Structures are given as structure tokens and as C-alpha cells.
Amino acid sequence: MPGMKVCIIGSGNWGSVIAKIVGHNVKGNNRFEPVVKMWVYEELIDGRNLTDIINSEHENVKYLPGHKLPGNVVAVPDITEAVKGAKVLIFVIPHQFIQRLCEQMKPHVAPGAIGISLIKGIDSGPSGLRLISDLIRESLEADVSVLMGANIANEVADQKFCETTIGAQNPANGQLFKELLQTPNFRITVVEESHTVELCGALKNIVAVGAGFCDGLGFGDNTKAAVIRLGLMEMVAFTRLFCSGTVSSVTFLESCGVADLITTCYGGRNRKVAEAFVRTSKSIEELEVEMLNGQKLQGPQTSADVYKILVKKDMVSKFPLFSAVYKICFEGKEVKEFVTCLQNHPEHM
């Protein structure tokens, strides 16, 4: 039996780190084809195509400079060419592009293909909350797992030890993705509660923006600890309200839950940009260009998606931290008023 073709959809910072791991792991593994295709949104870097640079120098000089990618990772600028015949799809792109890409991909992926989403975001369509994995699942008619955890990309690229969580409704597929992605320093736990895992990955970015506001305002570690705790309570409450099926407290103790929340609130890009937002008075869009090389921040967008849902359900008052982050980012609420959402939180009533 020929090995399964693997395609990575996305080539930003995290996507390039995953390409580095997967490229090494497929070597000598008969379950997977040895060449891994990576879809790259084509850009010009000093007059050269980014795909040409990656394929000749084996380095994503824009999004993961200083790290060599395995030679069996091939950058492809055409999404239909990249996914042709692929049985295993790894999604690592900003969530706002997923619908259009799935429509382009669908005629070209192999029958029975399976996917895994590393995308930390949600979609608020006309009918309310949609998880990105559900969107992919419906578009491609494929089983889709998720991977979320305390995984700052550059630290994973440097092979510093960390844990992560795969949520897989199909346990066999979860184990296959564990085989494809685990390394001695990137340790994976597989759980079946995939919707809880995915919501943790999205919602913690809102809390991290709040943590960044605290840092920018000079509130100190005690206040930031309160933001993390109250944010976790809102994450649990939101997940229980909007997920059908079991939502167990144990899943929030996995890497996708409290560990990812702590890491993001101390070291992640949402925290860093939110702190700069307070200190510089520049817009989120300006700071994305300056600090993230033009990549999009997930926390503010997720807060907007969540806020729409809370308004529809008349539940804004039950989620004051989530709501305050949205209003500060998008409605001009004074950032110094952020502390009032902590002082008057329902947890304290």
C-alpha cells in the first residue's frame, strides 16, 4: 500500500514549525508518503517568490527565519495543486480564509481524506457559533480533529519541551495524527472532547488580550492572575452554554486549557500587541503590521465573533471580561475602564 499524502495548508510562523516536525516524522514511516506539500500564499521577498526561496534554501525567511525545513517539504503556491490526492490535511491558516480555500480544495483531495485543524478561532455565521473544524468538516465531508495547546511556535521550533492536546471524535484518527506530529519534546495527549479542545484554543486569545491590557496599564501580577482565573471561568461557562454534548472540567486541565491560557497571557502575541495598544495608542491594525509582520491577531477578532453571539442570546452581562475586550478593541471604550469588568464580575457578586 502506498503511503498517505500529507498536505499542510498554511505556511506562517506556526505552519512552518509544523512543516518542520511533519517533514522529519514522515521519513522512514511507511504510513505516509515521504514528500510533504505545503500550500504557501505567494509573496515577493526582495524580488523573489517566497515559494522559490523555501524550495531552494529550505527556510521560510519571512515567518520562521533561522530554522531549516526538511528538504522533503515542498512549497506550492496553488492550493489545488498542493492538495491533489492528499489523504491527510493539516490546516494552519487564519480562520477568515478557510471557507474559500475549502471550496477550492474540495474537488482535488483524495476520497476519505481526514483533516486536523490547528486554527485558533471561531466563526459567527447567521445561525450563530460555528467551530472552524465543523466548517471544514461540512465543506469537505471529512472527519476533522483539532490540535490546541501551550505551544508558542518559536519555542516548539527550538525543540524546547512542551505538551499539546489533540481532540478527536474518531480515536483512530487521533492516534494517526499523534504519530504524525509527536516528537520527544512535543508531547501529545489525545482526548475525544474535540469541541471543548477547540473552544479553549479560540477563547483563551480573548483573555490574553485582557492580560495585555493589564500589563500596559501597569496593574501587576495579582491583577493578571485575576484576569486569568475570571477568563477561565468565562471560557468554561461559554463552552458549556454553546457546546452540545459532554463538557468535562478535566479537559480544561489539559494543555489546551489552563496551560495554553497561562502561556498566552504571559508570552503570546495577543498579550504583546494588547500591551502595545495601551502604551502607544496605535490601532490593532497598525500594530499587526509593525509587530506581526502583517499576520492577523486572533484575540480581537474572536472577541467580536463571541460578542455577536452573546448579544443574540442576551448574555453580554454574564461575560463581562469577553465583552470588555471587544468594546475596547472595536467600540472605543477607554482601556483604563478594563478593571471595572473585574471589580463587578458576576463571580464576585
Coordinates of C-alpha atoms in Angstrom, one line a residue:
M1 CA 0.0 0.0 0.0
P2 CA 1.4 3.4 -0.9
G3 CA 1.7 5.9 2.0
M4 CA -0.8 8.6 2.6
K5 CA -0.1 12.0 1.0
V6 CA 0.2 14.8 3.6
C7 CA -0.5 18.4 2.8
I8 CA -0.1 21.4 5.2
I9 CA -2.4 24.3 4.3
G10 CA -0.7 27.4 5.6
S11 CA 2.9 28.5 6.0
G12 CA 3.0 31.2 8.6
N13 CA 5.0 31.0 11.8
W14 CA 3.1 28.0 13.3
G15 CA 2.5 26.4 9.9
S16 CA 6.2 26.4 9.2
V17 CA 7.0 24.9 12.6
I18 CA 4.5 22.1 11.9
A19 CA 6.1 21.5 8.5
K20 CA 9.5 21.1 10.2
I21 CA 8.0 18.4 12.5
V22 CA 6.0 16.6 9.9
G23 CA 8.8 16.6 7.3
H24 CA 11.1 14.8 9.8
N25 CA 8.4 12.4 11.1
V26 CA 7.3 11.1 7.7
K27 CA 10.8 10.0 6.8
G28 CA 11.0 6.2 7.1
N29 CA 7.4 5.9 8.2
N30 CA 5.5 3.6 5.7
R31 CA 2.1 5.1 6.6
F32 CA 2.9 8.4 5.0
E33 CA 4.3 9.4 1.6
P34 CA 7.8 10.9 2.1
V35 CA 7.1 14.2 0.3
V36 CA 5.0 16.7 2.2
K37 CA 3.4 19.6 0.3
M38 CA 2.9 22.9 2.0
W39 CA 0.5 25.5 0.5
V40 CA 2.1 28.9 0.6
Y41 CA 0.3 32.2 0.0
E42 CA 2.7 33.6 -2.6
E43 CA 4.6 36.8 -1.6
L44 CA 7.6 38.6 -3.0
I45 CA 10.6 38.8 -0.7
D46 CA 13.3 41.1 -2.1
G47 CA 12.0 40.5 -5.6
R48 CA 11.9 36.6 -5.2
N49 CA 8.9 34.4 -4.8
L50 CA 8.6 33.1 -1.2
T51 CA 8.0 29.5 -2.6
D52 CA 11.2 29.6 -4.6
I53 CA 13.1 30.7 -1.5
I54 CA 11.6 27.9 0.6
N55 CA 12.3 25.2 -2.1
S56 CA 15.8 26.3 -2.8
E57 CA 17.0 27.4 0.7
H58 CA 14.7 25.3 2.8
E59 CA 13.8 28.2 5.0
N60 CA 10.7 30.3 5.4
V61 CA 12.7 33.5 5.6
K62 CA 9.7 35.7 6.4
Y63 CA 7.8 33.7 9.0
L64 CA 10.4 31.3 10.5
P65 CA 13.8 32.7 9.9
G66 CA 16.8 30.9 11.2
H67 CA 15.2 27.4 11.0
K68 CA 15.8 24.9 8.2
L69 CA 12.9 23.0 6.9
P70 CA 13.5 19.4 5.8
G71 CA 14.2 19.0 2.1
N72 CA 11.1 16.8 1.6
V73 CA 8.8 19.7 2.4
V74 CA 7.8 21.3 -0.9
A75 CA 6.2 24.8 -1.0
V76 CA 3.4 25.1 -3.5
P77 CA 1.6 28.4 -4.3
D78 CA -1.5 26.8 -6.0
I79 CA -3.9 25.4 -3.4
T80 CA -5.5 22.9 -5.9
E81 CA -2.0 21.6 -6.8
A82 CA -0.9 21.4 -3.2
V83 CA -3.9 19.2 -2.0
K84 CA -4.1 17.0 -5.1
G85 CA -4.6 13.4 -3.9
A86 CA -3.9 14.3 -0.3
K87 CA -5.3 12.0 2.3
V88 CA -4.1 13.9 5.4
L89 CA -4.8 17.7 5.6
I90 CA -3.3 19.9 8.3
F91 CA -4.9 23.3 8.5
V92 CA -2.8 26.2 9.9
I93 CA -4.2 29.5 8.4
P94 CA -6.1 32.5 9.7
H95 CA -9.7 31.3 10.1
Q96 CA -11.2 34.1 7.9
F97 CA -9.7 32.3 4.8
I98 CA -10.9 28.8 5.5
Q99 CA -14.3 28.8 3.7
R100 CA -12.9 30.0 0.4
L101 CA -10.0 27.6 0.5
C102 CA -12.1 24.6 1.3
E103 CA -14.3 25.4 -1.7
Q104 CA -11.2 25.4 -4.0
M105 CA -9.8 22.3 -2.4
K106 CA -12.8 20.0 -2.4
P107 CA -12.6 18.6 -5.9
H108 CA -8.9 17.7 -5.5
V109 CA -8.5 16.0 -2.2
A110 CA -8.4 12.2 -2.1
P111 CA -11.7 10.3 -1.2
G112 CA -11.8 9.5 2.5
A113 CA -9.3 12.3 3.4
I114 CA -9.1 13.3 7.0
G115 CA -8.1 16.7 8.5
I116 CA -6.8 18.3 11.6
S117 CA -7.2 22.0 12.4
L118 CA -4.6 24.0 14.3
I119 CA -6.7 27.2 13.8
K120 CA -7.5 29.1 17.0
G121 CA -10.6 31.0 16.1
I122 CA -14.4 30.6 15.7
D123 CA -16.9 31.8 13.1
S124 CA -20.1 33.6 13.9
G125 CA -22.4 33.0 11.0
P126 CA -26.1 33.9 10.6
S127 CA -27.1 30.9 12.6
G128 CA -24.6 31.7 15.5
L129 CA -21.4 30.0 16.6
R130 CA -19.6 27.7 14.2
L131 CA -16.4 26.0 15.0
I132 CA -13.7 26.0 12.4
S133 CA -13.5 22.2 12.5
D134 CA -17.2 22.0 11.8
L135 CA -16.9 24.4 8.9
I136 CA -14.1 22.2 7.4
R137 CA -16.0 19.0 8.1
E138 CA -19.1 20.3 6.3
S139 CA -17.2 21.8 3.4
L140 CA -15.0 18.7 2.7
E141 CA -17.3 16.0 4.1
A142 CA -14.3 14.7 6.0
D143 CA -13.5 13.7 9.6
V144 CA -11.7 16.6 11.3
S145 CA -9.7 16.6 14.5
V146 CA -8.1 19.6 16.3
L147 CA -4.8 20.3 17.9
M148 CA -4.5 23.0 20.6
G149 CA -2.0 23.6 23.4
A150 CA 0.5 25.8 25.2
N151 CA 2.7 26.0 22.0
I152 CA 4.5 29.2 21.3
A153 CA 5.7 28.5 17.8
N154 CA 9.3 29.6 18.1
E155 CA 9.8 27.6 21.3
V156 CA 8.5 24.5 19.5
A157 CA 10.8 25.2 16.6
D158 CA 13.7 25.4 19.1
Q159 CA 12.7 22.0 20.4
K160 CA 12.0 23.2 23.9
F161 CA 9.8 20.7 25.7
C162 CA 6.0 21.3 25.6
E163 CA 2.7 19.5 25.6
T164 CA -0.3 19.8 23.4
T165 CA -3.8 18.3 23.0
I166 CA -5.5 16.6 20.1
G167 CA -9.3 16.5 20.2
A168 CA -10.5 13.6 18.0
Q169 CA -14.1 12.4 17.7
N170 CA -12.6 9.4 15.9
P171 CA -9.9 8.0 18.3
A172 CA -8.1 6.1 15.5
N173 CA -7.6 9.3 13.6
G174 CA -6.4 11.0 16.7
Q175 CA -3.8 8.3 17.1
L176 CA -2.7 8.7 13.5
F177 CA -2.2 12.4 14.0
K178 CA -0.3 11.8 17.2
E179 CA 2.0 9.5 15.2
L180 CA 2.5 12.2 12.5
L181 CA 3.1 15.1 14.9
Q182 CA 4.6 13.9 18.2
T183 CA 8.3 14.3 18.9
P184 CA 10.3 13.7 22.2
N185 CA 9.8 17.4 23.0
F186 CA 6.3 17.9 21.6
R187 CA 4.2 15.5 23.6
I188 CA 0.6 14.9 22.7
T189 CA -2.4 13.7 24.7
V190 CA -5.5 12.6 22.7
V191 CA -9.0 13.2 24.0
E192 CA -12.4 12.7 22.4
E193 CA -13.9 16.1 23.5
S194 CA -12.8 17.9 20.4
H195 CA -15.2 20.8 20.6
T196 CA -14.1 21.7 24.1
V197 CA -10.4 21.5 23.0
E198 CA -11.2 23.8 20.0
L199 CA -13.1 26.4 22.0
C200 CA -10.3 26.6 24.6
G201 CA -7.9 27.4 21.8
A202 CA -10.0 30.2 20.5
L203 CA -11.3 31.7 23.7
K204 CA -8.0 32.0 25.5
N205 CA -6.9 34.6 23.0
I206 CA -9.6 36.9 24.2
V207 CA -8.3 36.5 27.8
A208 CA -4.7 37.1 26.6
V209 CA -5.8 40.5 25.2
G210 CA -7.2 41.3 28.6
A211 CA -3.9 40.2 30.2
G212 CA -2.0 42.5 27.8
F213 CA -4.2 45.5 28.8
C214 CA -3.3 44.8 32.4
D215 CA 0.4 44.8 31.6
G216 CA 0.1 48.0 29.5
L217 CA -1.8 49.7 32.4
G218 CA 0.9 48.5 35.0
F219 CA -1.6 46.6 37.1
G220 CA 0.8 43.9 38.2
D221 CA 0.8 40.1 38.6
N222 CA -2.1 39.9 41.1
T223 CA -4.5 41.6 38.7
K224 CA -3.2 39.5 35.8
A225 CA -3.8 36.3 37.9
A226 CA -7.4 37.5 38.4
V227 CA -7.8 38.1 34.7
I228 CA -6.6 34.5 34.0
R229 CA -8.9 33.0 36.6
L230 CA -12.0 35.0 35.6
G231 CA -11.2 34.5 32.0
L232 CA -11.0 30.7 32.5
M233 CA -14.4 30.8 34.3
E234 CA -15.9 32.6 31.2
M235 CA -14.2 30.0 28.9
V236 CA -15.8 27.2 30.8
A237 CA -19.2 28.9 31.0
F238 CA -19.2 29.8 27.3
T239 CA -18.2 26.3 26.3
R240 CA -21.0 24.7 28.4
L241 CA -23.6 27.1 27.0
F242 CA -22.7 26.7 23.4
C243 CA -21.5 23.1 23.1
S244 CA -23.9 20.2 22.8
G245 CA -22.7 17.0 24.5
T246 CA -20.3 16.5 27.3
V247 CA -18.1 19.3 28.6
S248 CA -15.9 17.9 31.4
S249 CA -13.8 20.0 33.7
V250 CA -10.9 17.6 33.2
T251 CA -10.4 18.8 29.6
F252 CA -9.7 22.3 30.8
L253 CA -6.8 20.9 32.8
E254 CA -5.1 19.5 29.6
S255 CA -2.6 21.6 27.7
C256 CA -5.3 23.1 25.5
G257 CA -6.9 24.6 28.6
V258 CA -5.2 26.2 31.6
A259 CA -1.7 25.6 30.3
D260 CA -2.4 27.4 26.9
L261 CA -4.2 30.1 28.8
I262 CA -1.2 30.8 31.1
T263 CA 1.3 30.7 28.3
T264 CA -0.6 33.0 26.1
C265 CA -1.3 35.5 28.9
Y266 CA 2.4 35.7 29.7
G267 CA 4.2 35.2 26.3
G268 CA 1.8 35.2 23.4
R269 CA 1.4 37.7 20.6
N270 CA -2.2 38.7 21.7
R271 CA -0.7 39.8 25.1
K272 CA 2.2 41.6 23.5
V273 CA 0.1 43.5 21.0
A274 CA -2.6 44.4 23.6
E275 CA 0.1 45.8 25.9
A276 CA 1.5 47.9 23.0
F277 CA -2.1 49.0 22.2
V278 CA -2.3 50.6 25.7
R279 CA 1.2 52.1 25.7
T280 CA 1.2 53.5 22.1
S281 CA -2.5 54.3 21.5
K282 CA -2.0 52.9 18.0
S283 CA -4.7 50.8 16.4
I284 CA -4.7 47.0 16.4
E285 CA -4.3 47.0 12.6
E286 CA -1.2 49.3 12.8
L287 CA 0.4 47.1 15.5
E288 CA -0.3 43.9 13.4
V289 CA 1.8 45.4 10.6
E290 CA 4.6 46.6 12.9
M291 CA 4.8 43.7 15.3
L292 CA 3.5 40.6 13.5
N293 CA 4.9 41.1 10.0
G294 CA 1.3 41.6 8.8
Q295 CA -0.1 38.4 10.3
K296 CA -3.5 38.7 11.9
L297 CA -4.2 38.7 15.6
Q298 CA -6.8 36.2 16.6
G299 CA -7.9 37.6 20.0
P300 CA -9.7 40.8 18.9
Q301 CA -11.5 39.0 16.0
T302 CA -12.6 36.2 18.3
S303 CA -13.9 38.7 20.8
A304 CA -16.0 40.2 18.0
D305 CA -17.4 36.8 17.0
V306 CA -18.2 35.9 20.6
Y307 CA -19.8 39.3 21.3
K308 CA -22.2 38.9 18.4
I309 CA -23.3 35.6 19.8
L310 CA -23.7 37.0 23.3
V311 CA -25.8 39.9 22.1
K312 CA -28.1 37.5 20.2
K313 CA -28.5 35.3 23.3
D314 CA -28.9 38.4 25.6
M315 CA -26.0 37.2 27.7
V316 CA -23.5 40.1 27.5
S317 CA -23.8 40.8 31.2
K318 CA -22.7 37.2 32.1
F319 CA -19.4 37.6 30.2
P320 CA -18.0 41.0 31.3
L321 CA -14.4 40.2 30.5
F322 CA -15.1 38.9 27.0
S323 CA -17.4 41.9 26.4
A324 CA -14.9 44.5 27.7
V325 CA -12.2 43.2 25.4
Y326 CA -14.5 43.6 22.4
K327 CA -15.7 47.1 23.4
I328 CA -12.1 48.3 24.0
C329 CA -10.8 46.9 20.7
F330 CA -13.8 47.9 18.5
E331 CA -16.1 50.4 20.2
G332 CA -13.7 53.0 21.6
K333 CA -14.3 52.0 25.3
E334 CA -11.4 53.5 27.4
V335 CA -8.9 50.8 28.2
K336 CA -8.4 52.2 31.7
E337 CA -12.0 51.1 32.4
F338 CA -11.0 47.5 31.9
V339 CA -10.6 47.0 35.6
T340 CA -14.3 47.6 36.2
C341 CA -15.1 44.3 34.4
L342 CA -13.0 42.6 37.1
Q343 CA -14.4 44.5 40.0
N344 CA -18.0 43.9 39.0
H345 CA -17.6 40.4 37.7
P346 CA -20.6 38.0 38.5
E347 CA -18.0 35.7 40.2
H348 CA -17.8 38.4 42.9
M349 CA -21.5 39.1 43.3

